[in-house]
Coordinates of C-alpha atoms in Angstrom, one line a residue:
Chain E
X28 CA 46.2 17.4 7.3
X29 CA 47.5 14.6 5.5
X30 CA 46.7 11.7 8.0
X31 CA 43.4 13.6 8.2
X32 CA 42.7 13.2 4.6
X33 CA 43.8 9.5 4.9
X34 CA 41.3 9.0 6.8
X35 CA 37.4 8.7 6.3
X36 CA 36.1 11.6 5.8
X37 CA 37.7 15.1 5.3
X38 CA 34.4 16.0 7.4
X39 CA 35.0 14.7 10.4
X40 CA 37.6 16.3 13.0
X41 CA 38.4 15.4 16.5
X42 CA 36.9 17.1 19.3
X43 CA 37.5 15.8 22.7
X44 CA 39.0 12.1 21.1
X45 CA 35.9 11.9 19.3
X46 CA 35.4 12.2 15.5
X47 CA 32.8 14.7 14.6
X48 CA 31.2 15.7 11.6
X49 CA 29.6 19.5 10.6
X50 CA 26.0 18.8 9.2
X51 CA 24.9 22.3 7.6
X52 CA 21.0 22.8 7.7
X53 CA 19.0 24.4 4.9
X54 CA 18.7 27.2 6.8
X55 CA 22.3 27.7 6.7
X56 CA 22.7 26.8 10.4
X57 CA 25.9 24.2 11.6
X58 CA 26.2 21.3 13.3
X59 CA 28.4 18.8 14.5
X60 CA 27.7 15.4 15.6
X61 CA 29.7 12.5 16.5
X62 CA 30.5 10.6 13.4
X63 CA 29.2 7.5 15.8
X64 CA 26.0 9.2 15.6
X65 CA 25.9 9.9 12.3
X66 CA 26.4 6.2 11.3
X67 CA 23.2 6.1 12.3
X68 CA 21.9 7.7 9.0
X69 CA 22.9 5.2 6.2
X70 CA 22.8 8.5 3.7
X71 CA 25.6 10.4 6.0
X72 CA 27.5 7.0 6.5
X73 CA 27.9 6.9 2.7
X74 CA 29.0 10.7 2.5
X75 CA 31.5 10.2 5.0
X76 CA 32.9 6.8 3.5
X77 CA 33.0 8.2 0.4
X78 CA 35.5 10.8 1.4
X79 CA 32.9 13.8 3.0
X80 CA 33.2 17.4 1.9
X81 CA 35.8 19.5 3.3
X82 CA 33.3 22.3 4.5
X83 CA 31.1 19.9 6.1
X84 CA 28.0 18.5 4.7
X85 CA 25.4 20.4 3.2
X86 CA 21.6 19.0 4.1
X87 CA 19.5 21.7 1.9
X88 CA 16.7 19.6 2.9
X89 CA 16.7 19.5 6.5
X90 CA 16.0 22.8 8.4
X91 CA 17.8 23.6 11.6
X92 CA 15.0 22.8 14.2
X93 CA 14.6 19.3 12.2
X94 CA 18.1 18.8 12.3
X95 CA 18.6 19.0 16.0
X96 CA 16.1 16.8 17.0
X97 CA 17.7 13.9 14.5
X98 CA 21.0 14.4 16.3
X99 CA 19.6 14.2 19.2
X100 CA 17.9 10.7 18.5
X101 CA 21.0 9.6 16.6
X102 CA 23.6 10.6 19.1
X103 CA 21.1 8.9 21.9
X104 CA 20.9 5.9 20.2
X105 CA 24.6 5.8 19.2
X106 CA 25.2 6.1 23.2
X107 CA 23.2 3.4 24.0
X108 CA 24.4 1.0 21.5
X109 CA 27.8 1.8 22.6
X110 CA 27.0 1.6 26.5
X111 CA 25.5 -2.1 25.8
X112 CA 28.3 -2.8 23.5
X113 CA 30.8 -1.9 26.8
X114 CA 29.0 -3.9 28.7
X115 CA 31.2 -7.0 30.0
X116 CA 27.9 -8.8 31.0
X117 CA 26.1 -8.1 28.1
X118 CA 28.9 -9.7 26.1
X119 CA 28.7 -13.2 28.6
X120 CA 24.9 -12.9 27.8
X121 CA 24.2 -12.7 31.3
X122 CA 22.0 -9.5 31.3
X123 CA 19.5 -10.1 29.3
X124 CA 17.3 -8.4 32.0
X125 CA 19.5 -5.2 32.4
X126 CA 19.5 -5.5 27.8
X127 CA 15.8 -5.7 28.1
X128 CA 15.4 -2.9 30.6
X129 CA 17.7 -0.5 28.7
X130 CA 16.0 -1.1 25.3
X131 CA 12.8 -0.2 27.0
X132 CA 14.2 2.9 28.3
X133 CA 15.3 3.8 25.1
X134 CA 11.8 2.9 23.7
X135 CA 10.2 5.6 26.4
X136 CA 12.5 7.9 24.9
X137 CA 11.7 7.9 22.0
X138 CA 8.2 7.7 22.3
X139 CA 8.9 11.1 24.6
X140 CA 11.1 12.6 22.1
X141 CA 8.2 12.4 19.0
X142 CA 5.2 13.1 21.8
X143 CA 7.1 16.5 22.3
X144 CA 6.8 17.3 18.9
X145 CA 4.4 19.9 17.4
X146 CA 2.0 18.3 14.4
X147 CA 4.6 20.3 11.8
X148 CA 7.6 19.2 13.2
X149 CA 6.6 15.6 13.2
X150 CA 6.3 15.4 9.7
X151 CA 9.0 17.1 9.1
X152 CA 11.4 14.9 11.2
X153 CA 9.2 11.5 9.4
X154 CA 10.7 13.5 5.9
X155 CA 13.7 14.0 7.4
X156 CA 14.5 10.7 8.7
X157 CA 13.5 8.7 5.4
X158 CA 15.9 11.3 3.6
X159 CA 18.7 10.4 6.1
X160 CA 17.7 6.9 5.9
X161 CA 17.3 6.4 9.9
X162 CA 15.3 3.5 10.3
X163 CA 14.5 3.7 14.2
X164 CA 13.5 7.4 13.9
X165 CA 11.4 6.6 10.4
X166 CA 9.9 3.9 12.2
X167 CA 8.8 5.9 16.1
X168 CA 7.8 8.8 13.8
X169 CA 5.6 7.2 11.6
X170 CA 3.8 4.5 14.5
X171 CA 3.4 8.1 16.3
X172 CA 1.1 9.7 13.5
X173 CA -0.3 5.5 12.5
X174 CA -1.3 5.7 16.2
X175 CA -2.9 9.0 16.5
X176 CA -5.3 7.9 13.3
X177 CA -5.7 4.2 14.2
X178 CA -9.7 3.4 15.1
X179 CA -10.5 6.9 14.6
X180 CA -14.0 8.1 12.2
X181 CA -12.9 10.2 9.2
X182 CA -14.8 13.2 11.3
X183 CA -12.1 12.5 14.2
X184 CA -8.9 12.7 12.2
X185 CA -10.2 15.9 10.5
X186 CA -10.4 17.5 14.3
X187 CA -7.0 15.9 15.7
X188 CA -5.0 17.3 12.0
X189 CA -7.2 20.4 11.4
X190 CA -8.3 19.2 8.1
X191 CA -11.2 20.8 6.3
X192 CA -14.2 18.5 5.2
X193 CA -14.3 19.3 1.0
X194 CA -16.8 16.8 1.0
X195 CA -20.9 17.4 0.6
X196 CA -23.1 15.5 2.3
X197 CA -24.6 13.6 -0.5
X198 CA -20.7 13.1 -1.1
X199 CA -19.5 12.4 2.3
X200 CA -22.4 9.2 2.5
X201 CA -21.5 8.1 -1.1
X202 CA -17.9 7.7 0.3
X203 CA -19.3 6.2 3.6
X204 CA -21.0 3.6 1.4
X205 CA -18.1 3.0 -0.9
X206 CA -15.7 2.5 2.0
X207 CA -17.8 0.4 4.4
X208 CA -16.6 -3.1 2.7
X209 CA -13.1 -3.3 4.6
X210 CA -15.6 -3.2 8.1
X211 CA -17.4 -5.7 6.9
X212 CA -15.4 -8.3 8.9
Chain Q
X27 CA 0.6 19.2 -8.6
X28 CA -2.5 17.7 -10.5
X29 CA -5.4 16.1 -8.0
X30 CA -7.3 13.5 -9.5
X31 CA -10.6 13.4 -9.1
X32 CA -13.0 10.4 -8.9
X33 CA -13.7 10.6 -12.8
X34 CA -10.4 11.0 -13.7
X35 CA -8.7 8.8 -11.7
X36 CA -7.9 6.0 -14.6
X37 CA -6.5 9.1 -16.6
X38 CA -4.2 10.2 -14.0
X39 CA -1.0 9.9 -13.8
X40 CA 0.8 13.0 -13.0
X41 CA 3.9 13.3 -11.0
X42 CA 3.3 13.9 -7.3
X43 CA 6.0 17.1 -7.4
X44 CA 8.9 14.5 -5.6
X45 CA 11.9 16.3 -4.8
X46 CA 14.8 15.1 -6.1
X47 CA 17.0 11.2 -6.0
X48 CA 17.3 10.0 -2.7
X49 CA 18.7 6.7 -1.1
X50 CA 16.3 4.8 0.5
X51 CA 13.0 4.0 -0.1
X52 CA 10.8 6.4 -2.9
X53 CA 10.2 4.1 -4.9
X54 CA 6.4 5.1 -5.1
X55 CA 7.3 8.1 -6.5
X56 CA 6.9 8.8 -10.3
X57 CA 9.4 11.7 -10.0
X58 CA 10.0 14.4 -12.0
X59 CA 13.4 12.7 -13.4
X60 CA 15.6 13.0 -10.5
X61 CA 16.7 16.5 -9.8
X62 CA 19.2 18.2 -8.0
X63 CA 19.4 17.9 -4.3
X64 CA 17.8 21.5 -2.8
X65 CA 15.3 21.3 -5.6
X66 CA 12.6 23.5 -3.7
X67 CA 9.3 22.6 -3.8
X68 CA 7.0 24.9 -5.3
X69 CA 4.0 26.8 -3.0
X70 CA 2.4 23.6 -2.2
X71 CA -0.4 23.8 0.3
X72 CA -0.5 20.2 1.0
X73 CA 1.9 19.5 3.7
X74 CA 2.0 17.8 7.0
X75 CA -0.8 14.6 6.6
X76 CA -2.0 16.0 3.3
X77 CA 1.6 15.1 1.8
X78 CA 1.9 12.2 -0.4
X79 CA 5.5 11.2 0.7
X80 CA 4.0 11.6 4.2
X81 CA 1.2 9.2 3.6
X82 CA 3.2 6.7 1.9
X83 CA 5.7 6.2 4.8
X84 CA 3.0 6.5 7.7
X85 CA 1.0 4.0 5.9
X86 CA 3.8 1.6 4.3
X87 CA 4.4 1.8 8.6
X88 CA 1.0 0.1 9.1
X89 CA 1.2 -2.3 6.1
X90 CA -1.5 -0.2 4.1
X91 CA -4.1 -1.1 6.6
X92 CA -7.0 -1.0 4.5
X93 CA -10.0 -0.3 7.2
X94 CA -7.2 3.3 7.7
X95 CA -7.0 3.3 4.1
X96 CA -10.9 3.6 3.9
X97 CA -10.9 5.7 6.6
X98 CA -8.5 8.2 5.6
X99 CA -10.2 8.5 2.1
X100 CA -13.2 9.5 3.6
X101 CA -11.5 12.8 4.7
X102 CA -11.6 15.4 2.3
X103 CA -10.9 15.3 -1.6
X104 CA -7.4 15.3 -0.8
X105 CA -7.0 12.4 0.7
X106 CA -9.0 10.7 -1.4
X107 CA -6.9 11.5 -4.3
X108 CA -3.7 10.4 -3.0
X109 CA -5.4 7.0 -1.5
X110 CA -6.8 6.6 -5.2
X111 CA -3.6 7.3 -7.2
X112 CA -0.7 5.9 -4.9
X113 CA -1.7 4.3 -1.7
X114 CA -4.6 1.7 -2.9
X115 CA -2.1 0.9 -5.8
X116 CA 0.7 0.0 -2.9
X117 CA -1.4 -1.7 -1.0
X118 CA -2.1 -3.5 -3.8
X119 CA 1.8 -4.3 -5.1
X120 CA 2.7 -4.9 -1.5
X121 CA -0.4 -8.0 -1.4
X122 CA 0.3 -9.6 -4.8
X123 CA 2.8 -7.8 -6.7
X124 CA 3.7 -10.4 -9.1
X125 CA -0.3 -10.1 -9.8
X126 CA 0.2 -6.6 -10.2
X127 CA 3.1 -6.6 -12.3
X128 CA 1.4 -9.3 -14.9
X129 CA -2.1 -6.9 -15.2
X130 CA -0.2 -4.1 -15.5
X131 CA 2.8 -5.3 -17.4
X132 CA 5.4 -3.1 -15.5
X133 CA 7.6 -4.7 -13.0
X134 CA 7.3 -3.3 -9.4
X135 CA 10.2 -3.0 -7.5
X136 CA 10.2 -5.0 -3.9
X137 CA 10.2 -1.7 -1.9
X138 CA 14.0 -0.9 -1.4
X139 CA 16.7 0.8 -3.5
X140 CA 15.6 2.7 -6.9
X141 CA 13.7 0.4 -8.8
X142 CA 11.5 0.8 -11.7
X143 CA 8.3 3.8 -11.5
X144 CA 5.4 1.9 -10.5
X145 CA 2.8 1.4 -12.5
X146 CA 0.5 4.5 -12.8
X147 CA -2.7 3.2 -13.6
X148 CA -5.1 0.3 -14.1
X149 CA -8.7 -0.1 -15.6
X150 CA -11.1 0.1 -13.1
X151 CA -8.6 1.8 -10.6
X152 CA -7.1 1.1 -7.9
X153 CA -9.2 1.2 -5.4
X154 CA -11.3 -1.5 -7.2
X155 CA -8.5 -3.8 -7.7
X156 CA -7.9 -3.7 -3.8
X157 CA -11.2 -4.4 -3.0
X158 CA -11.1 -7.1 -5.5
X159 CA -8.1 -8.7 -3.8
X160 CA -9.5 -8.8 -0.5
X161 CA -13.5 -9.1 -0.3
X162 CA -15.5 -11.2 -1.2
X163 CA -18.8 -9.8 -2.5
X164 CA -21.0 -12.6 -1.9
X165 CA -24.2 -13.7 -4.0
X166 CA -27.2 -12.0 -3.8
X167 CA -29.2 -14.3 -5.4
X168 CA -28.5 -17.1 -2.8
X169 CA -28.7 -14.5 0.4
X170 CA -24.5 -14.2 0.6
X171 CA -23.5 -11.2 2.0
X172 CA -20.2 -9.8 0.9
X173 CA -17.6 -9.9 3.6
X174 CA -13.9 -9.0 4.5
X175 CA -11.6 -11.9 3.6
X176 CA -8.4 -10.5 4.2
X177 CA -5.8 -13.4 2.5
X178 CA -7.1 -14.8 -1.2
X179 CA -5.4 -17.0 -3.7
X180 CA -5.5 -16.0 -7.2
X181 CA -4.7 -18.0 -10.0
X182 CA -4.0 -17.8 -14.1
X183 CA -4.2 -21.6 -14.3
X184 CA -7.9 -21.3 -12.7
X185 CA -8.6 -18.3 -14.9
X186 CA -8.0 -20.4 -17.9
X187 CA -10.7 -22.9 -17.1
X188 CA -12.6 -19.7 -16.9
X189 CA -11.6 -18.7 -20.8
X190 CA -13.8 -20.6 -23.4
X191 CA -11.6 -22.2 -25.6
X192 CA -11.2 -18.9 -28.5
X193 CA -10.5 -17.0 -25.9
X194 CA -7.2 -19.3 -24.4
X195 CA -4.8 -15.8 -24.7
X196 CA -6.4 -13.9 -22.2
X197 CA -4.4 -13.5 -19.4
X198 CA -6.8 -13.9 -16.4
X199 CA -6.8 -14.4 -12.6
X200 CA -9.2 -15.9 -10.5
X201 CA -9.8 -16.5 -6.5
X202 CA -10.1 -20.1 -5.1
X203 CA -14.1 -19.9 -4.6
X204 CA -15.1 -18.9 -0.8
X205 CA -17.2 -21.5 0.3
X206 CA -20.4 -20.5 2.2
X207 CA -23.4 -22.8 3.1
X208 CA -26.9 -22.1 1.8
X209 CA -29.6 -22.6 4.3
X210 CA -32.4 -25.2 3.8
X211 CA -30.1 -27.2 1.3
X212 CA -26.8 -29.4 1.7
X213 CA -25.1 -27.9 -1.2
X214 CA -22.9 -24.7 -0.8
X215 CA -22.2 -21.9 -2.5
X216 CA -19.0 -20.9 -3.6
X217 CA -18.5 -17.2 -4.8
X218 CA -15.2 -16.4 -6.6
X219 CA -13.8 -13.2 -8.6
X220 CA -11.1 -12.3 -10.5
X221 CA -9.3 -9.8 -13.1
X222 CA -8.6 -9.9 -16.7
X223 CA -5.3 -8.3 -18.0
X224 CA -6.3 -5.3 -20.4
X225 CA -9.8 -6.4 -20.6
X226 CA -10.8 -4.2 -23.4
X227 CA -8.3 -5.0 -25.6
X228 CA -8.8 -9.3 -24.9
X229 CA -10.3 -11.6 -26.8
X230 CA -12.6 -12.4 -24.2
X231 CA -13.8 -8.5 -24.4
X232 CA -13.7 -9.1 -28.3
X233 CA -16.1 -12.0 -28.4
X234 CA -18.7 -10.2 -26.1
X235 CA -18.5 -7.4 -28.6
X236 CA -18.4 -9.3 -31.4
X237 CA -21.8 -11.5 -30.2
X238 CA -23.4 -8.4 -29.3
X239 CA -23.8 -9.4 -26.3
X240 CA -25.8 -7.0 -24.0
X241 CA -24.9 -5.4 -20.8
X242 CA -26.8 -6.9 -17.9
X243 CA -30.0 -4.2 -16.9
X244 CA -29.9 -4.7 -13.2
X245 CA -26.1 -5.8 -12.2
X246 CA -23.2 -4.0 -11.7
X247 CA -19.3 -5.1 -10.8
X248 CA -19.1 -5.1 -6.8
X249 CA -15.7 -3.5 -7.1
X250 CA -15.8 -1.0 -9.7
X251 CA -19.4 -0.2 -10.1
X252 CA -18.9 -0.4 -13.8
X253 CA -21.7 -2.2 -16.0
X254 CA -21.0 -6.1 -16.6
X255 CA -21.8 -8.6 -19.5
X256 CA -23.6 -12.1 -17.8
X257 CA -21.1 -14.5 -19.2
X258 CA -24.0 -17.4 -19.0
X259 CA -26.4 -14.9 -21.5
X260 CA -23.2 -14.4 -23.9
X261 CA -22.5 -18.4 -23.5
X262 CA -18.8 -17.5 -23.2
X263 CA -19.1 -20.0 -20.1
X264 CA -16.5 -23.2 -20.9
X265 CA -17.3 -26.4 -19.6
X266 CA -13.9 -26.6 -17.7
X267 CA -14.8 -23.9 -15.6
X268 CA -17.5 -25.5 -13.6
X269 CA -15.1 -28.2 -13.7
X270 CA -12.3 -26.4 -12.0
X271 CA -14.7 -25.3 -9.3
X272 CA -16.3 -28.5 -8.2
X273 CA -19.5 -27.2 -9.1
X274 CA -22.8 -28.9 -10.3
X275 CA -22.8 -28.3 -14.2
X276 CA -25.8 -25.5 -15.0
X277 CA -24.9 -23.5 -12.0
X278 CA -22.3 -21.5 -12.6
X279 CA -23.0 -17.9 -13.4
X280 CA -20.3 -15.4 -13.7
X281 CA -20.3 -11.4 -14.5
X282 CA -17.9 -9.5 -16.1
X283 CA -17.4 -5.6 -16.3
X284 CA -16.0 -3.2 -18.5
X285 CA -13.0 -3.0 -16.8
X286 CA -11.9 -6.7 -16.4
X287 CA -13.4 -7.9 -13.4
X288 CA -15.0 -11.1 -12.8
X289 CA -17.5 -11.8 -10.0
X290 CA -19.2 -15.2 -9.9
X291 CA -20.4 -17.3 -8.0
X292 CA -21.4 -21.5 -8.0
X293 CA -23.3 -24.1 -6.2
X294 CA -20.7 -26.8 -5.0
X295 CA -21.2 -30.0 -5.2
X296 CA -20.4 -31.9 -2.2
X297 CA -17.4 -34.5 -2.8
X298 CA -17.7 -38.0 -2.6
X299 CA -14.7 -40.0 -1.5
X300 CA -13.9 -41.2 -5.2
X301 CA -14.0 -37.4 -6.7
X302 CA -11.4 -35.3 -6.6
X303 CA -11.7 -32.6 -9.3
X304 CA -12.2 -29.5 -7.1
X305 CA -9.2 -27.4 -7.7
X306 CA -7.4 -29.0 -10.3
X307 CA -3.7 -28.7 -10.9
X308 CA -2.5 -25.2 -10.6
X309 CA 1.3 -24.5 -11.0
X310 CA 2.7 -22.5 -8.5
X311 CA 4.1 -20.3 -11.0
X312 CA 1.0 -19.1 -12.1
X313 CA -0.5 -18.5 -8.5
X314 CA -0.6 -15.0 -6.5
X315 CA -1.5 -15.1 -3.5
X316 CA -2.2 -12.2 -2.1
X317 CA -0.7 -13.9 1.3
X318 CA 2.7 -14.1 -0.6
X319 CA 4.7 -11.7 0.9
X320 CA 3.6 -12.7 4.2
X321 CA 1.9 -9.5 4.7
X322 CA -1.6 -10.7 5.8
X323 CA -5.0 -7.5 5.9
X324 CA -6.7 -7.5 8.7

């Protein structure tokens, strides 16, 4: 226990010869990821450097089905930085093809990790990931819901989010007017 | 949560109902003074797209775009209200927010870490001011239609030219002129605008008071729709600005509203070789442009 406490994080145990952490979700559910993974989120990095919390760590803010679909991304994305970081050839700069094709692979995954996601739990994960401070899954999530409103009419997005028009008519033209100057390219 | 509707929305400044200190970005948020982590939110029926922190980071994703920007505050009051009280007013810090933090007088924080609350309001509102920063509105009178510009220079050194001389405290701003010809002449026209600091409280807004000076019957400000003062009619027009623009003396007109924006516009004299007078000497320190942080609207 004492060499454990020496170390980073009280949080983190070894399972398999890999340091995990327990993540708690605000529905009470556990966790564990690798701490790898979790270096991912500059907010857990900073728990864990800063000494962790014996019990694991709480995340009041992140429900459970949230929380496993950022572990998920974050241990995906620690695998593959680690896979390219083994790589002998990547290291002699040799590979840039076999760099290139593996980033886009990761790309496609992502993309099908947030195009798997229902409207509710997208924004939940785009919460999530800002709170956790994860860049990559901040940044897929949000490009995700920038692309599904990009070029549409107002009338569109209210169909594709299920958003009720408030507006009247005289109202809805007003704003039509009012609006029409950044089109007028 | 408080909405703001379009009549309030220079009043509003209420809280958006944020959650709680966080790392990372948040640094739209007026907060409610940080509280605890697990902080719940109360009943709120505006989640998913209708939540603010949602909007902020989907559009701080896509720069602000402001054709999505006008899109999305076409959608239902909701929308409208959070693109009227947060994301206009970071589109506008994230274009010129030196500009912003000199009109408003409250520093804005670059984006990262906690930094100061941004600024929660501005005469003529935000919406206006981001129009103001990146369309031109044209001149009627010579057959210029307005248009999308996109990137824009503003200046205090060219506002001053703009003050007549009692009036040199004013803190003003004011675009390069966009030059557009005028058919069936050789001269062009250049139109301009620009924004006081706390109009209502300037010595500019003191003077038009002070002559009486009456609010124009037909014209109103491009961006704000507010009433304006001709500044020709209240012969608050200096000498040094149709100087500073190049222009023929006589044909400069410029319009300013209750809120502090100027729209104007000039016939431009063509240059000879031997003149060089059009744009003066403006320090850089006094510039914004709203190119600055490299962040261009499209």
């Amino acid at each position: 226990m004492a060499a454990e406490k020496g170390e980073k994080g009280a949080a983190a145990k070894e399972v398999a010869g890999e340091r995990m952490v327990t993540l708690e979700s605000s529905d009470g559910e556990e966790f564990h990821m690798s701490e790898a993974a979790a270096q991912l989120s500059t907010l857990l990095r900073h728990v864990i450097e800063g000494g962790g919390i014996d019990n694991g760590i709480p995340l009041p803010k992140v429900a459970a089905r949230t929380l496993e679909k950022v572990i998920m991304y974050c241990e995906k994305h620690a695998k593959a930085a680690a896979k390219s970081d083994s790589d002998p050839s990547a290291a002699a700069g040799s590979s840039s093809d076999n760099t290139a094709a593996a980033s886009e692979d990761l790309e496609k995954w992502d993309r099908k990790l947030v195009n798997g996601l229902s409207q509710d739990a997208l924004f939940d994960l785009i919460v999530a990931a800002d709170y956790l401070v994860i860049d990559g899954l901040l940044d897929a999530t949000c490009r995700k819901v920038a692309d599904m409103m990009k070029g549409k009419t107002p009338d569109e997005i209210r169909k594709i989010f299920n958003i009720l028009n408030d507006f009247t008519k005289e109202e809805e033209e007003e704003m039509r007017r009012e609006y029409a100057w950044a089109f007028d390219d | 949560m408080s909405e703001c509707t379009r009549d309030k929305r220079q009043l509003c400044g209420a809280s958006s109902g944020a959650d709680g200190s966080r790392i990372g970005s948040a640094s739209y948020r007026d907060g409610n003074g940080g509280g605890a982590i697990g902080v719940a939110r109360t009943s709120d029926v505006n989640t998913g797209i209708l939540d603010e922190q949602v909007l902020v980071l989907v559009f701080r994703s896509i720069k602000f775009d402001p054709k999505a920007l006008c899109t999305v505050a076409c959608v239902s009051r909701r929308l409208r209200a959070v693109a009227e009280r947060v994301l206009w007013r970071e589109l506008c810090i994230s274009r010129a927010p030196r500009m912003v933090a000199s009109l408003t007088g409250v520093a804005v924080g670059g984006g990262a870490g906690a930094g100061p609350p941004p600024p929660r309001r501005i005469a003529g509102g935000w919406p206006a001011l981001a129009k103001l920063l990146l369309f031109c509105c044209g001149a009627a009178a010579a057959a210029v239609p307005g248009h999308f510009m996109g990137v824009s220079r503003f200046s205090k050194s060219s506002g001053r030219s703009f003050l007549s001389r009692q009036c040199q405290g004013d803190l003003l701003y004011v675009s390069d002129p966009c030059e557009h010809a005028m058919p069936g002449t050789d001269d062009d026209v250049g139109v301009y605008r620009g924004v006081f600091r706390g109009f209502m409280r300037s010595r500019t807004g003191a003077c038009l008071v002070g002559r009486q000076a009456a609010l124009d019957a037909r014209l109103r400000c491009p961006y704000c729709g507010a009433r304006v003062w001709s500044m020709v009619a209240a012969g608050l027009v200096p000498h040094s600005a149709w100087r500073r623009l190049g222009a023929y003396e006589g044909r400069v007109e410029y319009y300013v509203c209750v809120s502090g924006h100027l729209h104007g516009n000039c016939w431009l004299a063509r240059l000879t070789s031997s003149e060089g007078e059009h744009g003066g000497d403006s320090d850089d320190s006094d510039d914004a442009s709203t190119e600055e942080d490299g962040h261009v609207a499209l």
